[in-house]
Coordinates of N, CA and C and ligand atoms in Angstrom, one line a residue:
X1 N 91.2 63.1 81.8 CA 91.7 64.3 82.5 C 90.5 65.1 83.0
X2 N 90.9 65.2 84.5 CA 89.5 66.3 84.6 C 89.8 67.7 85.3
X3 N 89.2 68.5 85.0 CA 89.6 69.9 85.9 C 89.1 69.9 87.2
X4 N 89.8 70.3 87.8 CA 89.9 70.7 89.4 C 89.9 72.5 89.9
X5 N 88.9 72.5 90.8 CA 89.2 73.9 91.2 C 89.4 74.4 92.4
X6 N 90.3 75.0 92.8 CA 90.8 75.3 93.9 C 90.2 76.6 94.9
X7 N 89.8 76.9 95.5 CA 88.9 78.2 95.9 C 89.5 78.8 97.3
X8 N 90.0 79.8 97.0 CA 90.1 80.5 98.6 C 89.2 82.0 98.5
X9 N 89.4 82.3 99.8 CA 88.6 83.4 100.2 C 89.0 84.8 101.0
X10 N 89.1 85.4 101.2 CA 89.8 86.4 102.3 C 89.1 87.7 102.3
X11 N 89.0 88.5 103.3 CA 88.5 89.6 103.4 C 89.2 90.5 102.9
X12 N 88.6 91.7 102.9 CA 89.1 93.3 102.0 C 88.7 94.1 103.2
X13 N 89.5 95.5 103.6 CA 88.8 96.2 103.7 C 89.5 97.6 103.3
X14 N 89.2 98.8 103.1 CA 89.5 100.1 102.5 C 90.1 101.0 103.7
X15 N 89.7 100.4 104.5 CA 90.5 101.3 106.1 C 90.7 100.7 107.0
X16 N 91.9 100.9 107.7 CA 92.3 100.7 108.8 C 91.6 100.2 110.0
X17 N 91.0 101.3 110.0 CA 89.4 101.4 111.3 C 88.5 100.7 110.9
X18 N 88.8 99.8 110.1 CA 87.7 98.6 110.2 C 88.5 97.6 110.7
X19 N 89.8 97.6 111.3 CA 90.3 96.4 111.4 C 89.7 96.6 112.8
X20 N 89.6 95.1 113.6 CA 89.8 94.5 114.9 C 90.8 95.2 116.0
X21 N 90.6 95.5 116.8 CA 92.0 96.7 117.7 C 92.7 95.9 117.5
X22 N 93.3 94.4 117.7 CA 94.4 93.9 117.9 C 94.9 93.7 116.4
X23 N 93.9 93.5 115.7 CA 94.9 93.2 114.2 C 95.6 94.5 113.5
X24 N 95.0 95.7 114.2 CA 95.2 97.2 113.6 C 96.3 97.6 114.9
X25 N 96.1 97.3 115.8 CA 97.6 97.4 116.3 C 99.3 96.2 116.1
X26 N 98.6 95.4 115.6 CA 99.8 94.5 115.0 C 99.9 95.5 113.8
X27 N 99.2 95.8 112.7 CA 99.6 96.3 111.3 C 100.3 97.7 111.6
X28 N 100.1 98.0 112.8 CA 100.8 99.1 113.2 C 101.8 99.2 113.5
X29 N 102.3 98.2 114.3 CA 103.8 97.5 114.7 C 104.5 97.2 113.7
X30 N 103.7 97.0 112.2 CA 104.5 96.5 111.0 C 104.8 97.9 110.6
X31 N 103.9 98.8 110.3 CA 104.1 100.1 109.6 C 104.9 100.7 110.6
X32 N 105.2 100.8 112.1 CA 106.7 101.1 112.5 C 108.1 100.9 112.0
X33 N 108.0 99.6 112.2 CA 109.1 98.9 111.6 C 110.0 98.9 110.6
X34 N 108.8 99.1 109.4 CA 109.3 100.4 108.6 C 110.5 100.8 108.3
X35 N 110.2 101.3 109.4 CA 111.1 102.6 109.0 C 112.6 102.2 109.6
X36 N 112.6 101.1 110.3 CA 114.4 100.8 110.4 C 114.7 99.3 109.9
X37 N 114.0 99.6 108.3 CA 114.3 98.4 107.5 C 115.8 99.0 107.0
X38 N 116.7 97.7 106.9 CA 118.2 98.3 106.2 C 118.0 97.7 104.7
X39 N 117.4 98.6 103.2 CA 117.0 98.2 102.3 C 117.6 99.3 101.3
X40 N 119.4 99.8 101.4 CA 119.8 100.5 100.3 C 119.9 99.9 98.9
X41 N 119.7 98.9 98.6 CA 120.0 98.5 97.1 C 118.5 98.7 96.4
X42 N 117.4 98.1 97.6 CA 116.2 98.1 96.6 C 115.4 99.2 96.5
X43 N 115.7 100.2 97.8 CA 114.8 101.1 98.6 C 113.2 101.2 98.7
X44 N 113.0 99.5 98.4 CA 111.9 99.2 99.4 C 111.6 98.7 100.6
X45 N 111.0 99.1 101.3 CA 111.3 98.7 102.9 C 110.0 98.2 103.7
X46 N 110.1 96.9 103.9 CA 109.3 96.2 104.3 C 109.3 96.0 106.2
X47 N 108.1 95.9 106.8 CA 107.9 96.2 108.0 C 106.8 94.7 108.2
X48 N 107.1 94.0 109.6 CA 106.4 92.9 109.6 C 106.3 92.7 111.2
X49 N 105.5 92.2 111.4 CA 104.9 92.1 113.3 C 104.1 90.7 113.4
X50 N 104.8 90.2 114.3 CA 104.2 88.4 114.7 C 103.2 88.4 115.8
X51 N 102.5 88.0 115.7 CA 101.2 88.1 117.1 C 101.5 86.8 117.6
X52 N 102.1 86.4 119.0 CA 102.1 85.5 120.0 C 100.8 85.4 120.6
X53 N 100.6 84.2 121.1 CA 99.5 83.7 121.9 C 99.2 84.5 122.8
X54 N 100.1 85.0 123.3 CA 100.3 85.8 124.9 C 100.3 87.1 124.7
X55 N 100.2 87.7 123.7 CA 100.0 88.9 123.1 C 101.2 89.7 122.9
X56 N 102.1 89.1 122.9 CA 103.6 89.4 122.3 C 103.1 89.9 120.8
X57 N 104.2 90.7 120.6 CA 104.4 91.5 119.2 C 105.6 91.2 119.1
X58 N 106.1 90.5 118.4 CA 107.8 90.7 117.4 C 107.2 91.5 116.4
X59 N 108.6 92.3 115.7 CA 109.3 93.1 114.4 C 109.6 92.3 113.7
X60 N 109.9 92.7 112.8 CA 111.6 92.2 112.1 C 111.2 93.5 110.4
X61 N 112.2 93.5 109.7 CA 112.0 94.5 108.6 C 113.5 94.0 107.8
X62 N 113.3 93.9 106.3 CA 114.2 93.7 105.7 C 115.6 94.2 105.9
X63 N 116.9 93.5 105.7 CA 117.8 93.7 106.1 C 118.7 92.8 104.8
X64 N 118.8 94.1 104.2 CA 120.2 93.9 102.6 C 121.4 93.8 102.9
X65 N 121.9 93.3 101.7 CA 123.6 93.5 101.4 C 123.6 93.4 100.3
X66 N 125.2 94.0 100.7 CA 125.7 94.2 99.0 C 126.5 92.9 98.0
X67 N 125.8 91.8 98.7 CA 126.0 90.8 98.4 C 124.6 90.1 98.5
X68 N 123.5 90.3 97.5 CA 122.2 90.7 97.4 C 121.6 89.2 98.2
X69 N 122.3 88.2 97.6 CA 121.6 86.9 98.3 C 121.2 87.3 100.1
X70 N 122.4 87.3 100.7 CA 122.7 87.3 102.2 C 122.0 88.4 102.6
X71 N 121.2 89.1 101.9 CA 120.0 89.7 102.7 C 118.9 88.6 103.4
X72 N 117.9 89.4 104.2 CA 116.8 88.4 104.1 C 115.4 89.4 104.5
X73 N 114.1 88.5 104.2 CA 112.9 89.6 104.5 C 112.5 89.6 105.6
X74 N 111.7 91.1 105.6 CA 111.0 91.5 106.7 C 110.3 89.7 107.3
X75 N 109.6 89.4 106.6 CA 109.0 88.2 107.3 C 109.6 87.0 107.8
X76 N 111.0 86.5 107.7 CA 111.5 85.8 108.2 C 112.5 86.4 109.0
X77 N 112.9 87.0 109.1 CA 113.3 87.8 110.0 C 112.5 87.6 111.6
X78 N 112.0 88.4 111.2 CA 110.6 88.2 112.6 C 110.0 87.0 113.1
X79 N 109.9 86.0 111.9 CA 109.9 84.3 112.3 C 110.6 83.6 112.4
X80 N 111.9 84.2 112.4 CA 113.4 83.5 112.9 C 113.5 83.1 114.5
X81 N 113.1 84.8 114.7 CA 113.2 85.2 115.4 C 112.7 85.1 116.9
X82 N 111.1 84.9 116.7 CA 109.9 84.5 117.3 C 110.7 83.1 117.6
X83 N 110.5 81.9 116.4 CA 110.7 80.7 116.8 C 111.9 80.3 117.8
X84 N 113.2 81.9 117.7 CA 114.7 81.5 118.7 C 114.1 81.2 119.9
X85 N 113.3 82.5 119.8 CA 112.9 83.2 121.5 C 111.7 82.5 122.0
X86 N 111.1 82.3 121.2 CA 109.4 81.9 121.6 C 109.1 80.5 121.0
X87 N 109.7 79.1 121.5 CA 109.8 78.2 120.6 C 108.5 77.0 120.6
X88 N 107.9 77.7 122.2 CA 107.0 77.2 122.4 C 105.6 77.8 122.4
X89 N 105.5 79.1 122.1 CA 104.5 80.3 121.7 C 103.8 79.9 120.2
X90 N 102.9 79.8 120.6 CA 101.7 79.8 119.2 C 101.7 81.1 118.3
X91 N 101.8 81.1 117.0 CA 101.6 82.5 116.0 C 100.3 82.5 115.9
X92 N 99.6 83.7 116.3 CA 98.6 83.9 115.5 C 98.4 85.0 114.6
X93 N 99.0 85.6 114.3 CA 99.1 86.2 113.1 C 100.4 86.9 113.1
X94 N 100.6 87.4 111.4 CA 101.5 88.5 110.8 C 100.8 89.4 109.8
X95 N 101.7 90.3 110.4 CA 101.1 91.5 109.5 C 102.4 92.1 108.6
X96 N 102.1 92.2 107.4 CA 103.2 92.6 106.7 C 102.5 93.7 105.8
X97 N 103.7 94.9 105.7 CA 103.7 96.5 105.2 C 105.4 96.9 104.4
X98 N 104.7 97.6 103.5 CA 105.8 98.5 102.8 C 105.8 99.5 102.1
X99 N 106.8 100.3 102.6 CA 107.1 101.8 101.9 C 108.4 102.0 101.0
X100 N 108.5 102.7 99.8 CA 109.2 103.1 99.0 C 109.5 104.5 99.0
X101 N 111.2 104.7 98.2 CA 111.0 105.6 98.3 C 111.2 106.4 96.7
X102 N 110.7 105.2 95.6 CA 110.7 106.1 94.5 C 109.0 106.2 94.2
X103 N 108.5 105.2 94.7 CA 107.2 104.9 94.6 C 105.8 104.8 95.7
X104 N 104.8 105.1 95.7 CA 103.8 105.1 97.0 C 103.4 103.5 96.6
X105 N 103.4 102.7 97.7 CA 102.9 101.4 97.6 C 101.4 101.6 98.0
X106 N 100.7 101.5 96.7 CA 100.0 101.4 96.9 C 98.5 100.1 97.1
X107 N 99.1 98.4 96.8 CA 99.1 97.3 96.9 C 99.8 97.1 98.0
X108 N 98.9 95.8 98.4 CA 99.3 95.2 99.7 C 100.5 94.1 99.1
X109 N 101.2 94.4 100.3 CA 102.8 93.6 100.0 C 102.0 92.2 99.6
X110 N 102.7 91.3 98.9 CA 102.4 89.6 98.7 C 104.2 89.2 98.9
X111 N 103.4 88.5 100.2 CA 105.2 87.5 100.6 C 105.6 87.0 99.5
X112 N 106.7 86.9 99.7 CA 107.8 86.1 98.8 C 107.7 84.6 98.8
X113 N 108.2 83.6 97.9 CA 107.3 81.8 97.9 C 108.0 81.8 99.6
X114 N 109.6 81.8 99.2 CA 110.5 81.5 100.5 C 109.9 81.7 102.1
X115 N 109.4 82.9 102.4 CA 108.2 83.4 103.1 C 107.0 82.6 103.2
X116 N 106.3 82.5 102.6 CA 105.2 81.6 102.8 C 105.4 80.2 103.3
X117 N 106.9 79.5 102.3 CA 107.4 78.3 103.1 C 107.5 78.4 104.5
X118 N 108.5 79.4 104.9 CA 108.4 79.2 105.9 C 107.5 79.4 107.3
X119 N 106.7 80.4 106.5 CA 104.9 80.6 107.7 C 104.3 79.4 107.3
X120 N 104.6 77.8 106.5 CA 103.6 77.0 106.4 C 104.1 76.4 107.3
X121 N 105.7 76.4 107.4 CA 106.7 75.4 108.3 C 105.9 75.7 109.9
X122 N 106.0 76.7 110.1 CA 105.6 76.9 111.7 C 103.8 76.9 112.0
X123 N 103.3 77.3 110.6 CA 101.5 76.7 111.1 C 101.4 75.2 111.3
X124 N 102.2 74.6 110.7 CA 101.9 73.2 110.5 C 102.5 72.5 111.8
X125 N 103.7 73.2 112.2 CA 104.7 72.3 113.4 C 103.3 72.8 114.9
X126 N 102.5 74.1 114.6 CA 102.0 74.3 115.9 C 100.7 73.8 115.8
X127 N 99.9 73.8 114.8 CA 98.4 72.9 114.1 C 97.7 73.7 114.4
X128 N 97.7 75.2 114.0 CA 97.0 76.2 114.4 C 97.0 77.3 113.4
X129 N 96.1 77.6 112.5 CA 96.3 78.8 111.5 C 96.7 80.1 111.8
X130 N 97.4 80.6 110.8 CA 98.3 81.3 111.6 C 97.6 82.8 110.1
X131 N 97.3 83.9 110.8 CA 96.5 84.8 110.0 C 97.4 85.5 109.2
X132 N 97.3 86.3 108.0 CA 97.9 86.9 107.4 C 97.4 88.5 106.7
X133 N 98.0 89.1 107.2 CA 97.5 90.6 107.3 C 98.4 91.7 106.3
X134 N 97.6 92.1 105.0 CA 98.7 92.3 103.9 C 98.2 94.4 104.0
X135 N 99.2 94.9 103.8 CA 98.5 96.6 103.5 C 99.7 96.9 102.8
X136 N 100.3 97.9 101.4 CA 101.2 98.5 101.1 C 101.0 99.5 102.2
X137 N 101.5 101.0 101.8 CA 101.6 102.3 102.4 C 100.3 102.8 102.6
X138 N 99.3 102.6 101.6 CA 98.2 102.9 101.5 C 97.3 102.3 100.8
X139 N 96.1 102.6 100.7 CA 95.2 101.5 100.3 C 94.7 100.3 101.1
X140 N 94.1 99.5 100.5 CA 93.5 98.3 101.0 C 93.9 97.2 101.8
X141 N 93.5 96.9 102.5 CA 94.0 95.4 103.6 C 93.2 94.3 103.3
X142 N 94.2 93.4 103.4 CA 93.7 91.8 102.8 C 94.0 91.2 104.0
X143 N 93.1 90.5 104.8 CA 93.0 89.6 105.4 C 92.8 87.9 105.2
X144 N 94.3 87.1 105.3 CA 94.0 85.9 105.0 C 94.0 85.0 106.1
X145 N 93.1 84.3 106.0 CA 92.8 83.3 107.7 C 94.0 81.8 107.9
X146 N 95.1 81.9 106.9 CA 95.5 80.7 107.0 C 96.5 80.8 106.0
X147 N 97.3 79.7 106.0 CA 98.3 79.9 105.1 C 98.4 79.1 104.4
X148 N 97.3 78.1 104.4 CA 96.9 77.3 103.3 C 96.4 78.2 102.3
X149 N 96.0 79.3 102.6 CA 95.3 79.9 101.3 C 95.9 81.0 100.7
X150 N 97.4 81.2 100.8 CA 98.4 81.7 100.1 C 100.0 81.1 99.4
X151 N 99.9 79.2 100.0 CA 100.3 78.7 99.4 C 99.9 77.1 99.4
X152 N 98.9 77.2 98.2 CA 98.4 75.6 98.1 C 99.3 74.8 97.1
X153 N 99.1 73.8 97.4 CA 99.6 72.3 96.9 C 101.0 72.6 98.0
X154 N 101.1 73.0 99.1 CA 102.1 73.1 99.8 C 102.9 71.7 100.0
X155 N 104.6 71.7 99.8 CA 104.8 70.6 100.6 C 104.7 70.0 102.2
X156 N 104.4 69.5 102.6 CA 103.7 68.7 103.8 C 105.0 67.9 104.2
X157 N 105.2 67.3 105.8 CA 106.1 66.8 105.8 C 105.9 65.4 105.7
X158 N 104.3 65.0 105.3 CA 103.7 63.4 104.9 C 103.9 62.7 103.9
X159 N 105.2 64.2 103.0 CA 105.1 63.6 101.8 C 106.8 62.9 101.8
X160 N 107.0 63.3 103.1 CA 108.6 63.1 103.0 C 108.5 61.1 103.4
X161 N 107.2 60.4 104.1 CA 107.1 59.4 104.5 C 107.2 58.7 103.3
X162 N 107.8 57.4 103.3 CA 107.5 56.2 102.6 C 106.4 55.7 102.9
Ligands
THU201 N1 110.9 91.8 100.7 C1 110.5 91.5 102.0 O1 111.2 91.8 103.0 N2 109.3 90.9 102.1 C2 108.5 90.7 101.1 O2 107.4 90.2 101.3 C3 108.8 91.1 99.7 C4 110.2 91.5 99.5 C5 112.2 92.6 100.6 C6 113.4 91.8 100.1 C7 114.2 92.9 99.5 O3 115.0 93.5 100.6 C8 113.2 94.0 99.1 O4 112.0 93.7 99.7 C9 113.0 94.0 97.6 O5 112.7 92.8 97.1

């Protein structure tokens, strides 16, 4: 048996205004968003923005029920969505944000597995990394270059081959 070690990397930064104009105006379109998340059962409200090739911005922001399954998140939502409308548009990045309202988020949101599946499904179908841009309400921003490096040993669809 031998040990294996896996290594990823990503940036930090403590403000806003260090981001890039375009990634700090996508995280901005997330932190809109916000605010017309439909999120009464958890009253956390997540906000997410898709960067197109072409410099399109999609939304999308969590949307509950009271039938807790048949909700779905801010991030697939917006990559449902992208992929109806934009089937032939490259992702290059998402930015995902959230506000509470019993608590200040102060941690950068971390997608859900279901979420990450599905941002591996569409980096992989376009062969192009697709960036990942994390902020709670306040605090710190995590920049991830790929979505190999928020979910490894991913399934692949080479594994579905005989
Ligand atoms: N949620 C998202 O929309 N995205 C995430 O990355 C984490 C969780 C939503 C699902 C649910 O509406 C609420 O946040 C609490 O889990």
């Amino acid at each position: 048996m031998r040990k294996r070690e896996l290594y990823i990397s990503y940036l930090q930064c403590d403000n806003i205004n260090e981001l890039e104009s375009h990634d700090k105006d996508l995280l901005m379109a997330a932190k809109k968003s916000v605010n017309d998340a439909y999120a009464p059962y958890s009253q956390y409200y997540v906000g997410s923005a898709v960067q197109l090739e072409d410099g399109k911005i999609i939304c999308g922001n969590n949307q509950e029920n009271i039938a807790y399954p048949s909700g779905l998140c801010a991030e697939r939502i917006a990559l449902f969505y992208t992929s109806s409308r934009y089937p032939d548009q490259k992702i290059c990045a998402i930015a995902i944000t959230a506000k509470a309202d019993n608590f200040e988020v102060t941690e950068p949101v971390a997608p859900c597995g279901a979420c990450r599946q599905v941002l591996a499904e569409y980096q992989t179908k376009q062969q192009h990394p697709i960036k990942i841009i994390l902020m709670g309400e306040t605090g710190k921003i995590k920049l991830i270059s790929s979505v190999d490096d928020i979910l490894p040993f991913m399934f692949h669809a080479e594994q579905l081959k005989k």
